[in-house]
CSV table of C-alpha atoms and ligand atoms in Angstrom, one decimal:
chain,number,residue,atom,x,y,z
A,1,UNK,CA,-58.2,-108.5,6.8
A,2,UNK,CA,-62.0,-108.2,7.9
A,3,UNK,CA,-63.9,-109.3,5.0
A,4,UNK,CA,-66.8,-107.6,6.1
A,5,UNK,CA,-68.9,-104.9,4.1
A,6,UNK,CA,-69.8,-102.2,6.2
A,7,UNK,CA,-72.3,-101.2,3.7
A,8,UNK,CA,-74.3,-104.2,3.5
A,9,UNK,CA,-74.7,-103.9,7.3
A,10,UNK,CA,-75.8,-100.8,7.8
A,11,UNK,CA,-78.4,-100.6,4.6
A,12,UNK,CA,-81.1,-102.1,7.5
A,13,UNK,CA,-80.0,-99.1,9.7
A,14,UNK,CA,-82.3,-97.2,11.1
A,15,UNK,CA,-79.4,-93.9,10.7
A,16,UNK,CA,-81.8,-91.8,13.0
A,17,UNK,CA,-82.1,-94.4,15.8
A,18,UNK,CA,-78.1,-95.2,16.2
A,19,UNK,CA,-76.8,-96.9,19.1
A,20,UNK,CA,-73.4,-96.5,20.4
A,21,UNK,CA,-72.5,-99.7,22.7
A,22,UNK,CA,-69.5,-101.2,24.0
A,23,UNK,CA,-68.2,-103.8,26.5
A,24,UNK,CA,-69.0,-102.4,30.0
A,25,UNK,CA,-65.5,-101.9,31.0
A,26,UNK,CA,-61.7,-99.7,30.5
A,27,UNK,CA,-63.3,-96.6,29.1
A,28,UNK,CA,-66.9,-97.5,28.9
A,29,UNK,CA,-68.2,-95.0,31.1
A,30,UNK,CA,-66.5,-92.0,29.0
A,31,UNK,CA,-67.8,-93.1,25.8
A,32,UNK,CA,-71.4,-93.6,27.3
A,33,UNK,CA,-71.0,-90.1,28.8
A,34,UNK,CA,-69.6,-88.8,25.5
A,35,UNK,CA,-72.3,-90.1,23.4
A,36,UNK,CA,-75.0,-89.0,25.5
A,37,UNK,CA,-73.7,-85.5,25.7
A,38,UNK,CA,-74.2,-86.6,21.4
A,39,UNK,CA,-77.4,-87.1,21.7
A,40,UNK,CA,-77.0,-91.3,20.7
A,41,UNK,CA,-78.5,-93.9,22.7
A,42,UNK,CA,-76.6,-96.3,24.5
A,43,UNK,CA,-76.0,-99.7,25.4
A,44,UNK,CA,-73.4,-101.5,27.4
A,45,UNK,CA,-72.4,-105.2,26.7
A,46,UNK,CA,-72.2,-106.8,30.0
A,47,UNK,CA,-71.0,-110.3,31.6
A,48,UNK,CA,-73.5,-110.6,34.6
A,49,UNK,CA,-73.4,-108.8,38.0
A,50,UNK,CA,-70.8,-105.9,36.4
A,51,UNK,CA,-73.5,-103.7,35.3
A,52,UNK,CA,-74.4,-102.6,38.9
A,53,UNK,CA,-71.0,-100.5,39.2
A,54,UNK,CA,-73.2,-97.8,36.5
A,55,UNK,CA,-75.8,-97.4,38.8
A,56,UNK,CA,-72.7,-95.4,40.8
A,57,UNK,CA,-72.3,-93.0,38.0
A,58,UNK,CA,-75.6,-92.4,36.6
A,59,UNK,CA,-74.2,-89.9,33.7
A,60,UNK,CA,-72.2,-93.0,32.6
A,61,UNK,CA,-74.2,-95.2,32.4
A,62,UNK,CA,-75.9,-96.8,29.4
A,63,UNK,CA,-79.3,-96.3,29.0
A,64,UNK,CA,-79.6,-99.9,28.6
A,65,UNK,CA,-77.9,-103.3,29.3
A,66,UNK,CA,-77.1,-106.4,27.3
A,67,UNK,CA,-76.3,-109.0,29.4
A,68,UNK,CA,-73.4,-111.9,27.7
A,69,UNK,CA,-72.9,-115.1,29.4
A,70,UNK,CA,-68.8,-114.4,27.8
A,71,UNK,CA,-67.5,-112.4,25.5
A,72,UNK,CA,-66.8,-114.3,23.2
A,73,UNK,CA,-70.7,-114.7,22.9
A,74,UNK,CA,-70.9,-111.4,21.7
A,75,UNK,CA,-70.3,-112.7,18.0
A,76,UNK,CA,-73.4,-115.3,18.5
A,77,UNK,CA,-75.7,-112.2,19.1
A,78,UNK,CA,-74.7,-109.6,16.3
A,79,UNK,CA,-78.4,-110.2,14.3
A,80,UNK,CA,-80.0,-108.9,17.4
A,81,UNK,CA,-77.4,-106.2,17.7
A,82,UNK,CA,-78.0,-104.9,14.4
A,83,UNK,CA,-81.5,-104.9,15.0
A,84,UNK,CA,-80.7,-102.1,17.7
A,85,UNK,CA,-78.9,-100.2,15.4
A,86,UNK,CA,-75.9,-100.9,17.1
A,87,UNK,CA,-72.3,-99.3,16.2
A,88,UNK,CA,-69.5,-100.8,18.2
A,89,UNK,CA,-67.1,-98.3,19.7
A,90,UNK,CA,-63.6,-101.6,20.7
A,91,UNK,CA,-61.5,-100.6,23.4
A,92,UNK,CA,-58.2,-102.4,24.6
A,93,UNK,CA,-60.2,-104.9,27.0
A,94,UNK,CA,-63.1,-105.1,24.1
A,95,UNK,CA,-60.6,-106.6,21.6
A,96,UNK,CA,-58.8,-108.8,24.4
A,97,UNK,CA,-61.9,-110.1,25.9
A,98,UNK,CA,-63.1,-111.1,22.3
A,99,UNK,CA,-59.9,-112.1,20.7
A,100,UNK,CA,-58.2,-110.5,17.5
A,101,UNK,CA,-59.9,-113.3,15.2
A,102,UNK,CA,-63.6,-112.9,16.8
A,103,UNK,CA,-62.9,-108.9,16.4
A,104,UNK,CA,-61.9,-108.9,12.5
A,105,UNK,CA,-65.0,-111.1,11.6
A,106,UNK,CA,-67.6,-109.3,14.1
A,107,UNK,CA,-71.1,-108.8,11.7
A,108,UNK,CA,-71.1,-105.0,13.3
A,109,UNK,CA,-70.3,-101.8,12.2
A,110,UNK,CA,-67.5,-101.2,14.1
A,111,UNK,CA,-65.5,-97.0,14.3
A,112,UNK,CA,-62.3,-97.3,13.1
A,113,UNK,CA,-60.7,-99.9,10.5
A,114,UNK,CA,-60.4,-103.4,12.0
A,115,UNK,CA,-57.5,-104.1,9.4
A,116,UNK,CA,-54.6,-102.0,11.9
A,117,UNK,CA,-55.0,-104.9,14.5
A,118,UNK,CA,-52.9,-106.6,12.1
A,119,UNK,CA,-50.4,-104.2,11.7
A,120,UNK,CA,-50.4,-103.3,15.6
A,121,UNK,CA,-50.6,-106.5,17.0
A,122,UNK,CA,-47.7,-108.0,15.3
A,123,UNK,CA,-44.5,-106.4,16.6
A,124,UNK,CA,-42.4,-106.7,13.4
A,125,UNK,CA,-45.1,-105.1,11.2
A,126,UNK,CA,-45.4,-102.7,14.4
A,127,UNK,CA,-42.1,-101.9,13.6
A,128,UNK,CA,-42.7,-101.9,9.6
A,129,UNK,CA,-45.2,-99.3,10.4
A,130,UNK,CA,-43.8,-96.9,12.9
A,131,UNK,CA,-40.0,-97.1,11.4
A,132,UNK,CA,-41.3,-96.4,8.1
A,133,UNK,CA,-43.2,-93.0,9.6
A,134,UNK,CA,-39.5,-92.5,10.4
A,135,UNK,CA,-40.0,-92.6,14.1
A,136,UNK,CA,-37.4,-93.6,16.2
A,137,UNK,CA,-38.1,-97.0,18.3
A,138,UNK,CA,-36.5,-98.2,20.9
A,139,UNK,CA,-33.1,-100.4,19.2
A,140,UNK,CA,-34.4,-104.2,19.1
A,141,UNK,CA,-31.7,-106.8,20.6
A,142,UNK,CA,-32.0,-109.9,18.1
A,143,UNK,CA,-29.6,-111.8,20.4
A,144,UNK,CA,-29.4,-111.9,23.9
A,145,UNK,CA,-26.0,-112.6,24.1
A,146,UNK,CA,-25.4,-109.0,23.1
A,147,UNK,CA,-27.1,-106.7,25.7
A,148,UNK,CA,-24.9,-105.0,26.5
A,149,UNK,CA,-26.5,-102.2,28.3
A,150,UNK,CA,-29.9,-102.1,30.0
A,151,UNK,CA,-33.2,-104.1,28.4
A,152,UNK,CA,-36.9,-104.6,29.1
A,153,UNK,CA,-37.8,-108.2,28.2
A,154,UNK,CA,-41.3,-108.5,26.7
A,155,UNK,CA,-43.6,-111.6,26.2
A,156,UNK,CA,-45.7,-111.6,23.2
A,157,UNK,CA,-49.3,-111.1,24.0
A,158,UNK,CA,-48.4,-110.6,27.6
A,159,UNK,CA,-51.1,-107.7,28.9
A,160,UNK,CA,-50.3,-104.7,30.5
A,161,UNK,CA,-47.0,-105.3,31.0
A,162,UNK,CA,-47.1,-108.7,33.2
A,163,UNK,CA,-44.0,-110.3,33.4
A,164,UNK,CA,-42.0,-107.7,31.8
A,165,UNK,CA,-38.8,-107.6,32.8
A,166,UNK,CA,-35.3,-105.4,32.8
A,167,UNK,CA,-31.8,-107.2,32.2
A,168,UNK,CA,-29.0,-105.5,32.2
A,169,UNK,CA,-26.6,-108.4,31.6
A,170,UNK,CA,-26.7,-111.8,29.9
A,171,UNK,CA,-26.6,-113.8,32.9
A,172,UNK,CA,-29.5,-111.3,34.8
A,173,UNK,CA,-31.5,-112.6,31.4
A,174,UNK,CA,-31.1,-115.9,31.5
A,175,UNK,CA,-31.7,-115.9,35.1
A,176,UNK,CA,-34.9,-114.1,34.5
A,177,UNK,CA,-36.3,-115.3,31.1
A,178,UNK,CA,-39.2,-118.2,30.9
A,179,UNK,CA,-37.7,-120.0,27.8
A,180,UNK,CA,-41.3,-121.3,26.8
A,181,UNK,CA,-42.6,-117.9,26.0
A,182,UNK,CA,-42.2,-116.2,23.7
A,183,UNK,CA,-40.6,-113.1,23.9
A,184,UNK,CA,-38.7,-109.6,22.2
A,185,UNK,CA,-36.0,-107.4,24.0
A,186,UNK,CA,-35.1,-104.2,23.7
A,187,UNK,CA,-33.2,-101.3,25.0
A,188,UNK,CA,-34.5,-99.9,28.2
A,189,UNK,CA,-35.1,-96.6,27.0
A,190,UNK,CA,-34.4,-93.8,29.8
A,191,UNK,CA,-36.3,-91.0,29.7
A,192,UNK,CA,-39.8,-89.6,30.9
A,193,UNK,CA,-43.0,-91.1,29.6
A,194,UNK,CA,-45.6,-89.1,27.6
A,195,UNK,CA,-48.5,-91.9,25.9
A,196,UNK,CA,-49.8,-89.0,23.5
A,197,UNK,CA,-53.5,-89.3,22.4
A,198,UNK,CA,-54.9,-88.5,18.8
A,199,UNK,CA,-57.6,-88.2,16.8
A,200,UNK,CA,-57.3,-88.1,13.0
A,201,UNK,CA,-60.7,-87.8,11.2
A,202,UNK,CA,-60.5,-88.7,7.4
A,203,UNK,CA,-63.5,-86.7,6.7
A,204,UNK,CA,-63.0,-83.1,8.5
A,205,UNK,CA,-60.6,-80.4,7.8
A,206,UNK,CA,-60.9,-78.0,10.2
A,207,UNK,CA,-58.2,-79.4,12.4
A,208,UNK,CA,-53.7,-79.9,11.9
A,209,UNK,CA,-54.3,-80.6,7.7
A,210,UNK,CA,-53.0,-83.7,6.3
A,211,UNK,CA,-53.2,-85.3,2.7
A,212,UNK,CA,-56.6,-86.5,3.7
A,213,UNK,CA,-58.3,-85.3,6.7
A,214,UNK,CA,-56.8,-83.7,9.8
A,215,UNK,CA,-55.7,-84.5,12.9
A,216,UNK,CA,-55.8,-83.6,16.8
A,217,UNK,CA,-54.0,-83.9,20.0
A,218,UNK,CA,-56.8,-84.5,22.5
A,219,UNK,CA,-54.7,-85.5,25.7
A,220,UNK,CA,-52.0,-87.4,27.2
A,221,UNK,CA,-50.8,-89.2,30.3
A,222,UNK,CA,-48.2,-91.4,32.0
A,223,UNK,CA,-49.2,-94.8,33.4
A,224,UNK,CA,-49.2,-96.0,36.6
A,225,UNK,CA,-47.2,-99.3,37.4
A,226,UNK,CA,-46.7,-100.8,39.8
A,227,UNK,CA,-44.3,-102.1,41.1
A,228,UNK,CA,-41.5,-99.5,39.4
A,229,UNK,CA,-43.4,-96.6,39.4
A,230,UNK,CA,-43.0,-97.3,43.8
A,231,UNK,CA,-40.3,-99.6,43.8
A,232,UNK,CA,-38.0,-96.9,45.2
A,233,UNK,CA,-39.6,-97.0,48.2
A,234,UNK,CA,-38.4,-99.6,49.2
A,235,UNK,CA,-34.7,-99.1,48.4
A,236,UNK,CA,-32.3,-99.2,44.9
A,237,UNK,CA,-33.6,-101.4,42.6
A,238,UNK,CA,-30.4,-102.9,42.7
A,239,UNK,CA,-30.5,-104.0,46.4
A,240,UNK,CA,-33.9,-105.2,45.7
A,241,UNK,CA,-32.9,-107.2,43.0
A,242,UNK,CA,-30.6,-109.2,45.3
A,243,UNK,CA,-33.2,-110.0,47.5
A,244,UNK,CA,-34.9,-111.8,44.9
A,245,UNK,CA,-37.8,-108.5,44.4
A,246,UNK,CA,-37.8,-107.2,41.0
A,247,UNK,CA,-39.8,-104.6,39.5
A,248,UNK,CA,-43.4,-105.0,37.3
A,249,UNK,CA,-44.9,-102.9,34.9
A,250,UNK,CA,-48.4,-104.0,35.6
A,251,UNK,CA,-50.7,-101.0,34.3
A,252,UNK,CA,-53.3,-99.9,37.6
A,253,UNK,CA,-53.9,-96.5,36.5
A,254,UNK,CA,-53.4,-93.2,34.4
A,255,UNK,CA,-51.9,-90.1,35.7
A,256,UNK,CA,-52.9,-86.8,33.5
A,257,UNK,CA,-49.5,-84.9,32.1
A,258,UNK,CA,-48.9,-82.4,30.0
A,259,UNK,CA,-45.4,-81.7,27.5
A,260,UNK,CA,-43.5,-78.6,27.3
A,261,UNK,CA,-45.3,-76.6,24.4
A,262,UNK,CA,-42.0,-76.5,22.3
A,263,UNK,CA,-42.2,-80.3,21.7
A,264,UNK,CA,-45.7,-79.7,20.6
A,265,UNK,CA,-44.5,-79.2,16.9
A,266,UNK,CA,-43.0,-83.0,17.2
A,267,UNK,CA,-45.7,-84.1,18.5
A,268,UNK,CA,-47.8,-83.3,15.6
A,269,UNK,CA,-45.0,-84.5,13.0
A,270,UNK,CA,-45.0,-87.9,14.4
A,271,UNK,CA,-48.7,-88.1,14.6
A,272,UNK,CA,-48.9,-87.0,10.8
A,273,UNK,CA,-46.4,-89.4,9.9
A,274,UNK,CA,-48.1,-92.1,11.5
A,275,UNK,CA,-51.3,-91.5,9.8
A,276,UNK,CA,-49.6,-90.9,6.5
A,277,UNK,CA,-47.8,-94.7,6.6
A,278,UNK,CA,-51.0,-95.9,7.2
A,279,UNK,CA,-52.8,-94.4,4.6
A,280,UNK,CA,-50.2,-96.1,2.9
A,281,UNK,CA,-50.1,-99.5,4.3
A,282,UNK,CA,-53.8,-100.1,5.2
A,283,UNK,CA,-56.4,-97.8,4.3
A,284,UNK,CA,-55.6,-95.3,7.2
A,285,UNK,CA,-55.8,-95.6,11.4
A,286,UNK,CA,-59.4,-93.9,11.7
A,287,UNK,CA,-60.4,-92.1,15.1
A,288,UNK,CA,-57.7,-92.9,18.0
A,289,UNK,CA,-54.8,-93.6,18.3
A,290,UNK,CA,-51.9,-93.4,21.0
A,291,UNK,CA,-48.2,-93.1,20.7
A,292,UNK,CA,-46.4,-94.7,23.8
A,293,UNK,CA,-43.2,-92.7,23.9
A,294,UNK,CA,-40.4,-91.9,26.3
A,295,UNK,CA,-38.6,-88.4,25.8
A,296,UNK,CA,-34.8,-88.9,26.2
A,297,UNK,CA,-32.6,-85.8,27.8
A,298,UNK,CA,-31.8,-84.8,24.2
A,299,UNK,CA,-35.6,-84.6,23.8
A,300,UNK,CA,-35.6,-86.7,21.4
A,301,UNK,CA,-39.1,-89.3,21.2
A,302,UNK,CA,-38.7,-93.0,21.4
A,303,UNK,CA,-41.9,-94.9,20.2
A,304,UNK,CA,-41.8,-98.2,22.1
A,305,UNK,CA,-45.8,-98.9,20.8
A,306,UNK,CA,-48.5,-97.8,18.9
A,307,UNK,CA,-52.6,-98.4,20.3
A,308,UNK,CA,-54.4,-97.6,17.5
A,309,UNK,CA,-57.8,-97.0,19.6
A,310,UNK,CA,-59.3,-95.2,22.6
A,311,UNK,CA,-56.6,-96.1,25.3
A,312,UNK,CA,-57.8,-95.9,29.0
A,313,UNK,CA,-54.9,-92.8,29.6
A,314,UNK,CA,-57.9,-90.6,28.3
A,315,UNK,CA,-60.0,-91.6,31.3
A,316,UNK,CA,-58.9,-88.9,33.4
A,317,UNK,CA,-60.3,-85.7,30.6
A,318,UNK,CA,-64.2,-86.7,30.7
A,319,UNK,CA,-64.7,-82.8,31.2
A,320,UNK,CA,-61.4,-82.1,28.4
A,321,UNK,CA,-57.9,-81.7,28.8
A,322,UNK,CA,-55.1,-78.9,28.6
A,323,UNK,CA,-55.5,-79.6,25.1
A,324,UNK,CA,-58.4,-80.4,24.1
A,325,UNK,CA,-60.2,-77.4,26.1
A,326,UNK,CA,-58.5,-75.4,23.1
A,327,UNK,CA,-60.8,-77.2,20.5
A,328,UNK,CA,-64.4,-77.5,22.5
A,329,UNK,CA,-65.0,-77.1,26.1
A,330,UNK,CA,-65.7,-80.5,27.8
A,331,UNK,CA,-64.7,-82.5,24.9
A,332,UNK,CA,-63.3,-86.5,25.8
A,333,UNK,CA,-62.0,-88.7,23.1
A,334,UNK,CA,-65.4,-90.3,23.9
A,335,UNK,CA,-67.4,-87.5,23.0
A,336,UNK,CA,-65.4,-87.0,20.0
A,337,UNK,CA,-65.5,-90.2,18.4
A,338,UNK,CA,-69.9,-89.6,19.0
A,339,UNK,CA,-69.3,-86.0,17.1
A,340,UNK,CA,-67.1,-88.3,14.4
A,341,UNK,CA,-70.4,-90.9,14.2
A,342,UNK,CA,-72.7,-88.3,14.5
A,343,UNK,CA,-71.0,-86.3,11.7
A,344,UNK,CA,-70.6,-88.9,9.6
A,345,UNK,CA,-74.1,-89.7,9.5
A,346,UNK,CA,-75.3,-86.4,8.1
A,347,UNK,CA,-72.9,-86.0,5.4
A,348,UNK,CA,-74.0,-90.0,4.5
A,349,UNK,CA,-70.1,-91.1,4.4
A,350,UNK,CA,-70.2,-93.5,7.9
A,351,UNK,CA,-68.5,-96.2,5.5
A,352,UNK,CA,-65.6,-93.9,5.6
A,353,UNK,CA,-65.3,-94.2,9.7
A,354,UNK,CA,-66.5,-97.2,10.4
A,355,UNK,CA,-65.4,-101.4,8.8
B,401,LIG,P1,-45.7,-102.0,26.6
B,401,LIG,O1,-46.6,-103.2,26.9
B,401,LIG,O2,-44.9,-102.1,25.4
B,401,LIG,O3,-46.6,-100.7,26.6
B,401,LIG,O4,-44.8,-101.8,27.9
B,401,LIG,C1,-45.2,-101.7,29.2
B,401,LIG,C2,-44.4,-100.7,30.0
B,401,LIG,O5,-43.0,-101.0,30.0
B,401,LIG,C3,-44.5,-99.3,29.4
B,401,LIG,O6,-45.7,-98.6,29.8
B,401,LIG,C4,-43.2,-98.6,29.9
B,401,LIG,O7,-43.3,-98.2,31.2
B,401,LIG,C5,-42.2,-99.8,29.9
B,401,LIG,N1,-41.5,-99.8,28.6
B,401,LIG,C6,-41.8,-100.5,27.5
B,401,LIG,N2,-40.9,-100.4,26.6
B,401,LIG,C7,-39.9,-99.6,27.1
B,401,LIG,C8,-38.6,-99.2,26.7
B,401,LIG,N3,-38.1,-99.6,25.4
B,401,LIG,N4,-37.8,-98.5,27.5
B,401,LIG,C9,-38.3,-98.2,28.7
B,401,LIG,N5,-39.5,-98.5,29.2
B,401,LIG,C10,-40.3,-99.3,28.4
């Protein structure tokens, strides 16, 4: 749990003069471009030379720089952070590049409660979570001496999706498997994918009403991965596989989507429930979150994994989405999370946003 008082830091705040920053990279130039459109200054943490890619998209880019030799270093320089005003806005790579540990004990007020990466990082208290939201996840094979139909192998802390592999037979897993990783199976899940972006906002009501707070849909996409998002191009996956070529699920890109509006309803009750458990559990999953699901024949939703901030499958609505262009014209999950901070500020309840 971060033991950190988000009230202590922001009594030196300057609440006029706030400054939205995040690590120059994965959806950095929407939430620049969101906040902006917010009115809130800007700043983009940076290692080196890869701040010259902004000067390419000048209406993403931060108004100022500050330069890191690592990551990691970003912890040494949170005093002269907070002397900027500075409220920290993590994405996917942010957390990675920092480490969970660095993350939970950054001195900066940071949107969204830091206490989930427990609960979203572990894959048994994933599970805790999710199944307790009564989702359905994908059935977990505790032995691999019982697959017994088709399975996607998983390393633990493995990023977007490296190594990942499908058995669909014992001996195709031990074949496969590096036995000095650690790793979970579990069914391979067929289906179409739909990673389903929300917002919940524990402060406004004016949106889908839960116990506390409301929620929204604001978008959602399907990953690109190579190599089995192409792999067919090549021939069967089953041919391949005999020539020694098997299939990756390394993430390169988002493709926008959108879901037959009957599932819509669904959509919303899983989102609810997921908020509701961790109301329960943890103090709530503030801002956004995404729901990585596959939708069977029977339409039914499989959760495989929860990210329970911006995800870079949002990238492609900087000017909104089919949904979202139903709440405000031109509204990104970056520009929402500004409206959330900038909200926040005038009713004098950013503790409730941001740990
Ligand atoms: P993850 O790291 O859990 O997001 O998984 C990486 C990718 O593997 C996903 O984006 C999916 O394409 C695929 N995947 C993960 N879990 C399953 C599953 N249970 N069934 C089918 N595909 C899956």
């Amino acid at each position: 749990m971060t033991k950190i008082n988000v009230n202590d830091m922001l009594t030196s705040y300057d609440k006029k003069n706030l400054t939205i920053a995040t690590v120059c990279s994965h959806s950095s130039l929407q939430i620049f471009n969101g906040a902006k459109k917010e009115g809130f200054k800007t700043l983009g943490i940076s290692v080196g030379e890869q701040k010259k890619i902004y000067d390419a998209f000048p209406l993403g880019k931060p108004d100022d720089f500050f330069v890191v030799d690592s990551y990691k270093d970003i912890v040494k320089y949170a005093g002269e952070l907070q002397e900027k005003n500075v409220i920290v806005i993590p994405h996917g790579s942010f957390v990675e590049y920092l480490g969970a540990e660095k993350f939970l004990t950054l001195n900066l007020p940071t949107f969204g409660n830091r206490n989930v990466l427990i609960w979203e990082s572990d894959r048994n208290k994933e599970r805790i979570w999710l199944e307790g939201a009564d989702l359905t996840m994908p059935q977990e094979i505790k032995d691999p001496r019982d697959i017994d139909k088709p399975v996607i192998v998983k390393y633990h802390g493995a990023k977007g999706g490296k190594g990942f592999f499908i058995a669909k037979t014992y001996d195709e897993f031990l074949k496969r498997v590096k036995k000095n990783k650690s790793y979970s199976i579990q069914e391979f899940v067929l289906g179409t994918r739909y990673y389903i972006h929300y917002f919940y906002s524990p402060i406004q009501d004016n949106a889908y009403k839960l116990s506390k707070g409301s929620l929204q849909l604001l978008s959602m996409d399907r990953r690109d991965e190579t190599t089995i998002d192409e792999v067919q191009r090549l021939g069967s996956i089953q041919e391949l596989e005999e020539l020694g070529i098997h299939p990756t699920f390394v993430v390169t890109g988002n493709i926008p989507i959108v879901i037959r509006e009957s599932l819509l309803p669904k959509v919303f009750k899983m989102g609810e429930a997921v908020v509701e458990k961790s109301l329960e559990l943890f103090g709530g999953v503030i801002g956004s979150f995404c729901l990585e699901s596959v939708v069977t024949e029977n339409l039914e939703f499989k959760v495989f994994e929860i990210s329970a901030r911006i995800v870079a499958g949002t990238n492609p609505y900087i000017s909104g989405s089919p949904y979202s262009e139903f709440i405000q014209p031109d509204l990104s999950t970056g520009r929402r999370i500004a409206q959330e901070i900038k909200y926040a500020t005038k009713q004098k309840v950013l503790d409730k946003i941001l740990t």
